Each structure stands twice: as C-alpha cells, then as structure tokens.
CSV table of C-alpha atoms in Angstrom, one decimal:
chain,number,residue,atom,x,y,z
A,1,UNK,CA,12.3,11.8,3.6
A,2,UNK,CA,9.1,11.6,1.5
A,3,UNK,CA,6.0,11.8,2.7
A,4,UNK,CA,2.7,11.9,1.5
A,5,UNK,CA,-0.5,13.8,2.8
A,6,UNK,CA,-4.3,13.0,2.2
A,7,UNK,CA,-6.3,15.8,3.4
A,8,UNK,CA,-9.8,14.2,4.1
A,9,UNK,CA,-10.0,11.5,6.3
A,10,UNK,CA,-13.7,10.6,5.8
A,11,UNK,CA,-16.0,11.7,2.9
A,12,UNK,CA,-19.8,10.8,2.9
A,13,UNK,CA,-21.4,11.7,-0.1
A,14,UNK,CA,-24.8,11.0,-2.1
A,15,UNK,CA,-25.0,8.7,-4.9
A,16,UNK,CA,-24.2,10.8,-8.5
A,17,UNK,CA,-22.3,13.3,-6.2
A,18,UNK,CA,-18.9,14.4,-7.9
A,19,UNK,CA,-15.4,13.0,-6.0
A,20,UNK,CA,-12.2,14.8,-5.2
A,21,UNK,CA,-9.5,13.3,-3.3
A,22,UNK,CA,-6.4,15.2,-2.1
A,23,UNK,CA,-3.0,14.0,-2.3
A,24,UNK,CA,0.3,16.3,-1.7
A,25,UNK,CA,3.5,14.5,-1.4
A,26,UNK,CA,7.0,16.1,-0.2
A,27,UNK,CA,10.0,15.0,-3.0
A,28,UNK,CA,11.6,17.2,-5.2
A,29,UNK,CA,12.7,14.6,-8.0
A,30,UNK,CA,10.9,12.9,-10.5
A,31,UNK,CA,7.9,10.6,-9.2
A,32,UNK,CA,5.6,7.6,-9.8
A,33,UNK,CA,2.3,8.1,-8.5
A,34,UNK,CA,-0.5,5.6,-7.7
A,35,UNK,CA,-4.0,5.5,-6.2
A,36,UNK,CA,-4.9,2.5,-4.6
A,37,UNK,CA,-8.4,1.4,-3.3
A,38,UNK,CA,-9.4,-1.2,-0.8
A,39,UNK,CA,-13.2,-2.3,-1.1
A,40,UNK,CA,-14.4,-4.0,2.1
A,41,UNK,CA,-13.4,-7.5,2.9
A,42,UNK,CA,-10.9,-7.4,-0.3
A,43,UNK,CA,-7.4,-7.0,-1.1
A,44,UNK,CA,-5.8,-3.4,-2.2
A,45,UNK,CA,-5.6,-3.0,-5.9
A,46,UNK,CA,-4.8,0.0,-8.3
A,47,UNK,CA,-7.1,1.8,-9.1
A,48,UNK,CA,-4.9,3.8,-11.5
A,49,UNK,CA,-0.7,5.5,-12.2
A,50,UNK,CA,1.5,8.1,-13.5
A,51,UNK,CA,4.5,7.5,-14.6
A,52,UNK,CA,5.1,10.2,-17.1
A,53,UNK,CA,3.4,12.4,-20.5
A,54,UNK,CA,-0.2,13.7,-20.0
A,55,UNK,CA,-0.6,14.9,-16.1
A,56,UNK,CA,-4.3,13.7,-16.6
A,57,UNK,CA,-4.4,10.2,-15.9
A,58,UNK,CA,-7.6,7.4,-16.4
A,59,UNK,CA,-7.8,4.5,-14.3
A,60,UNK,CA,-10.9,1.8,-13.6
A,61,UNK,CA,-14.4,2.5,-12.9
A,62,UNK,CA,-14.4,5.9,-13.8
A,63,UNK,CA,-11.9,7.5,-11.6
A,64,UNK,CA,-8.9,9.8,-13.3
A,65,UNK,CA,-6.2,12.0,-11.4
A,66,UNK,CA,-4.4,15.0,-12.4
A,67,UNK,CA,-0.4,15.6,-11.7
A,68,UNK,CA,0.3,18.9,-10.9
A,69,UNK,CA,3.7,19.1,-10.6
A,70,UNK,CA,4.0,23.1,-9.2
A,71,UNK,CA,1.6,21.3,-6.1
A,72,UNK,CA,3.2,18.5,-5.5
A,73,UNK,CA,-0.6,16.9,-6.1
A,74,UNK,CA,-2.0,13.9,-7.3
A,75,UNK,CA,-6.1,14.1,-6.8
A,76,UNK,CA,-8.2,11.8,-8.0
A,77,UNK,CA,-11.8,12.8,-9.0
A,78,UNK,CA,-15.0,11.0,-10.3
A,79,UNK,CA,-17.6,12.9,-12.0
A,80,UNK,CA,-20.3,10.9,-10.4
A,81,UNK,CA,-19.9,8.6,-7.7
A,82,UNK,CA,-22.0,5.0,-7.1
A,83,UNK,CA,-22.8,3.0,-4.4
A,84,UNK,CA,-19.9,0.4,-5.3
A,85,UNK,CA,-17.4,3.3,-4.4
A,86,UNK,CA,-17.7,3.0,-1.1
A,87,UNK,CA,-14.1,2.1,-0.2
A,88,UNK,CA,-11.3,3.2,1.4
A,89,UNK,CA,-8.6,5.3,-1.3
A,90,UNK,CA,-4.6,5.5,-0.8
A,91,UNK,CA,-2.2,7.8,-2.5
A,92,UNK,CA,1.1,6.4,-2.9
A,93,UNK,CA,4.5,7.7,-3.9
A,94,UNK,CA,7.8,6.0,-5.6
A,95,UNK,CA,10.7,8.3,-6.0
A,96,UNK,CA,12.0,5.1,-8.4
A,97,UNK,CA,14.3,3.5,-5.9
A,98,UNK,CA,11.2,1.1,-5.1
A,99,UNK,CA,9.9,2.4,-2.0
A,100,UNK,CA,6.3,3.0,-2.1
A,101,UNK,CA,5.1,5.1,0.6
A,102,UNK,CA,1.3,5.4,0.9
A,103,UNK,CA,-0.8,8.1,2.7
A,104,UNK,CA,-3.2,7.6,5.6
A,105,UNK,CA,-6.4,6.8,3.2
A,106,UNK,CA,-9.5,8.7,2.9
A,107,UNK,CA,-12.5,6.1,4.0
A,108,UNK,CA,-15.4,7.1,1.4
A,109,UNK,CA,-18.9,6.3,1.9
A,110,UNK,CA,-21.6,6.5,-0.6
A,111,UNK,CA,-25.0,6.6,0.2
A,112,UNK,CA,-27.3,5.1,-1.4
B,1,UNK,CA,0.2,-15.8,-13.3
B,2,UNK,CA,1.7,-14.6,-10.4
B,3,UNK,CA,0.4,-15.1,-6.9
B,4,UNK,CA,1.3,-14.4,-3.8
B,5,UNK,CA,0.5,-16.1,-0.2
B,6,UNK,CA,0.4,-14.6,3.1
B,7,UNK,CA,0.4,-16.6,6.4
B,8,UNK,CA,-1.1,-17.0,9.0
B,9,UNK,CA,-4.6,-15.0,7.9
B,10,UNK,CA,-4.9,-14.1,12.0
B,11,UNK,CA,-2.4,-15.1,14.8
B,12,UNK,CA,-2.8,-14.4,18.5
B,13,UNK,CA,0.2,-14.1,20.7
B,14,UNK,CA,1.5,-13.5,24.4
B,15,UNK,CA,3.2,-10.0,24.8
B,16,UNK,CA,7.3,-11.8,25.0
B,17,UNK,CA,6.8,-13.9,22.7
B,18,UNK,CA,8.0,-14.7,19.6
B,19,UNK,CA,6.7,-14.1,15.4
B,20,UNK,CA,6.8,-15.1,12.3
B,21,UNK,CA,4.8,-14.0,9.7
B,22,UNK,CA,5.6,-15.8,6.0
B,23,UNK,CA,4.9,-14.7,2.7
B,24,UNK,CA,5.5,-16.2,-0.5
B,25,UNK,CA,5.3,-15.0,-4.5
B,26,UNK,CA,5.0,-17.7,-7.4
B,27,UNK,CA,4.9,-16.9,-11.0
B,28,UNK,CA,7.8,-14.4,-11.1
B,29,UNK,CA,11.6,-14.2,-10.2
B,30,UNK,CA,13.9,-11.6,-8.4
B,31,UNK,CA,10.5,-9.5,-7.3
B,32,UNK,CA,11.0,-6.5,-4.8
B,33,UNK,CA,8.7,-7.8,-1.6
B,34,UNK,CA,7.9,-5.1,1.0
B,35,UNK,CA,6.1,-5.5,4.1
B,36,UNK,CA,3.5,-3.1,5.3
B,37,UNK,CA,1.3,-2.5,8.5
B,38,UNK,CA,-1.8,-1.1,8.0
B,39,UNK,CA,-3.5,0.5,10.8
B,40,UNK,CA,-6.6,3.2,11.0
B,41,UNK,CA,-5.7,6.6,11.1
B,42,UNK,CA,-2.4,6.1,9.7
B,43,UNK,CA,-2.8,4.3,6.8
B,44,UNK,CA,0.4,1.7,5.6
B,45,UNK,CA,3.2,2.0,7.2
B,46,UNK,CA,5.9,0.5,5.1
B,47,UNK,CA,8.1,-1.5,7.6
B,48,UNK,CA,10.8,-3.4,5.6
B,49,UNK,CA,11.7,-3.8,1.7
B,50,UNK,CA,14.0,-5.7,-0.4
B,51,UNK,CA,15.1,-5.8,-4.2
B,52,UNK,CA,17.0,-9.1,-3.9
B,53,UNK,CA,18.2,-11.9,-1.7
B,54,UNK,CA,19.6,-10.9,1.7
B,55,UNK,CA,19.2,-7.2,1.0
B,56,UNK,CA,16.8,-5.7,3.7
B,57,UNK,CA,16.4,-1.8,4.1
B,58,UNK,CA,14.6,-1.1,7.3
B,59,UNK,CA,12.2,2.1,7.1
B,60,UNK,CA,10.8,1.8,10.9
B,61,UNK,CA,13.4,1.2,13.8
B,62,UNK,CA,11.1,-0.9,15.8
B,63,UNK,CA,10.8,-4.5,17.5
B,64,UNK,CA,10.7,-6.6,14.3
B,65,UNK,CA,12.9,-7.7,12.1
B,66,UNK,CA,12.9,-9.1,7.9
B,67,UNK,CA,14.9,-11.6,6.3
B,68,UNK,CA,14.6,-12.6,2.9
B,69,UNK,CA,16.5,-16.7,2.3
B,70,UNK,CA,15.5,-17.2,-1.1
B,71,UNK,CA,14.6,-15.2,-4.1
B,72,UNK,CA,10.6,-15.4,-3.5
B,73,UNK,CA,10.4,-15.8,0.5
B,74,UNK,CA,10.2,-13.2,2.9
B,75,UNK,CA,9.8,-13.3,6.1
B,76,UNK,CA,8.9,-10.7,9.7
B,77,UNK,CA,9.7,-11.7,12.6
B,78,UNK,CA,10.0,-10.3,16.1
B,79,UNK,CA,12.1,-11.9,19.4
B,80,UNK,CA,9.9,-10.6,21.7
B,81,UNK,CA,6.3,-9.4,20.9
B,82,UNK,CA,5.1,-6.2,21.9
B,83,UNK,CA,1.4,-4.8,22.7
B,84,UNK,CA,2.3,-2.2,19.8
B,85,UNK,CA,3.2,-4.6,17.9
B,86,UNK,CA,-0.6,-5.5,17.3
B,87,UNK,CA,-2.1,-4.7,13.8
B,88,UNK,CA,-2.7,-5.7,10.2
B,89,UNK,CA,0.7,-6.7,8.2
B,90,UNK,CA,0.5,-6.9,4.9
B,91,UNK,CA,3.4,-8.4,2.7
B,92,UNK,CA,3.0,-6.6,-0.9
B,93,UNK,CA,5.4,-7.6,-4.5
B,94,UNK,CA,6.2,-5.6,-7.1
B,95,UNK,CA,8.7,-7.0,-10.8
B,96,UNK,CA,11.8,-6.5,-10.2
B,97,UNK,CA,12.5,-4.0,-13.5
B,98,UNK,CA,11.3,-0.5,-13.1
B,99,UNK,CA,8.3,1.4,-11.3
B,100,UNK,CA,5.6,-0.5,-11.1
B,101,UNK,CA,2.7,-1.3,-9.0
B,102,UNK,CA,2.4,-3.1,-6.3
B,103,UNK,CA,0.6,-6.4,-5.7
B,104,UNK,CA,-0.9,-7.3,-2.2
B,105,UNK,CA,-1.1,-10.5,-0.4
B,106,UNK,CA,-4.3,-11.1,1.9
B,107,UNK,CA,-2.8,-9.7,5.4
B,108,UNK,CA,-2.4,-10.8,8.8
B,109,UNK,CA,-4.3,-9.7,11.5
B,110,UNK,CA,-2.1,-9.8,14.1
B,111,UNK,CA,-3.7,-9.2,18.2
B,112,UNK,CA,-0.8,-9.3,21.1
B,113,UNK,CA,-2.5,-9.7,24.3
C-alpha cells in the first residue's frame, strides 16, 4: 500500500530563515505529487505539483520542490521564510488511480 | 466556478447514535469526491472515495459508511456513533479526467460525547 512519510513534525524557525520539508513516499510506479498547506482558520489549498518533465517544481509564494525519483522524495524548500508562512504543510501522493494519500503535516511556525 | 459545500460546519452527538455528514460540488460533472479525517499527529486520513455514482472504495474498515446517490452528492454516515469516531471530516473533489488536485470543502468538526 502507499504510504507517505514527513519527517519533522514541528519546525520553528526565524523570519528569512531557509525551509526544507521532508517527504518520502513508498510506490514503485509512476507518481503525482502535491504539497498542500493549511493557513490557520482556512481551507487546504495547493501550494504546488509534479506531474512529470523537470524534477524541480515552483509553486505560490515562493516555495519549489524537487523529485528525486532514486529517494522516493518530494521536499519542498523556501529560500527565505516570512511571517505569513506559518502554516501547517502536507505531502500527498497519487499513484493515478485517484487516491490521494497525504502525510501527517509538518506544523511550521515562523517567528517574527 | 466550481464550489463545493460541506455540512454541518460542527455537530455534537451521543455515542449510539446515528450521522450524516453531506457534502455537495456545483460547477462540475462526474467529479471524484473523497472524504478525509483530519486529526493531529496523523494528518488526513483518507476514509472513502469514489469516481462515479454508486462506486464507493473503502480505505479504513471502521464504523462509517459512504454513499454517493447522485453524480455531485456524497454522503458519511455511521449507524452507531463511536467516541473514536470524533474528529475533523473533511469532504475534498477533484475533475473527473486525469491527476489533478484536490479541492477542499470547509470541514466538520465532529465531537461524540
């Protein structure tokens, strides 16, 4: 069955401070890949996908994610984080039967 | 546009009794709908999904149930409510052709006492 793993379960970091985010997910075949964010009070949205072609992907606000296919990863990273980050960050997997399975979120909080 | 409704927004129920939690998408036809419960620590748990009328797959073997009567309904719903059963369900849509992402509906905070 798939799965998918997010390594850090909370992250505090300082205003202009670079972002990583792990994500490893178990399937063998050919993925989709998403990150999704949740900002307090509001609904989850996409923050950004890979599909397929370049492994470096760009979403909103800043944020991109690199496919590693060898790793079975999908991190997402911001060079330099804001205030407005502060959110909570899922990884999600589609094998392309439409079953998205989402890891257990990494709650980030920025400092001001 | 599309849009899609969840209801109630919170509900509190007796442990025994019965649920049902209904969400609805407008703006689209033959969407996948899934539903989802979130809780901390474990993220969202996907529950039930479905890629057309009367086709539920069940992820979770667990006190609740799906059913999907027309193209753009879908409905959870339990017999007998469990304390476990507490949480935050969110119902989630995606088009119907190819990978794509997912759009959420507002949740349902859900408290069995």
């Amino acid at each position: 069955a798939q799965s998918v793993s997010q390594h850090n379960h909370h992250v505090i970091l300082s205003e202009a401070a670079s972002l990583e985010l792990g994500c490893n997910y178990s399937y063998g075949g050919t993925v989709n890949l998403f990150w999704y964010v949740q900002y307090p009070g509001q609904h989850l949205q996409l923050l950004l996908k890979y599909f397929s072609g370049d492994p470096l992907v760009k979403g909103i606000k800043g944020f991109e994610a690199e496919f590693i296919k060898s790793k079975f990863s999908f991190n997402l990273r911001k060079p330099s984080v804001q205030w407005s980050d502060t959110a909570e960050y899922f990884c999600a997997v589609d094998s392309g039967t439409y079953k998205y399975i989402f890891g257990t979120g990494t709650r980030l909080k920025v400092l001001a | 546009s599309q849009t899609i409704h969840q209801w109630p927004a919170t509900l509190v129920q007796p442990v025994g009794s019965p649920l049902s939690l209904e969400c609805t998408v407008e703006g689209t036809s033959n969407p996948n709908l899934y539903w989802y419960r979130q809780a901390a620590g474990r993220g969202l748990q996907l529950l039930f999904y479905s890629v057309g009328i009367g086709q539920i797959s069940s992820e979770v073997p667990q006190n609740l149930s799906a059913s999907r009567p027309q193209d753009r309904q879908f409905i959870l719903s339990s017999k007998k409510l469990l304390l476990s059963d507490s949480g935050f369900y969110l119902c989630a849509w995606s088009p119907g052709q190819g990978a794509e992402k997912l759009f959420f509906g507002s949740g349902t905070q859900l408290s069995v006492l």
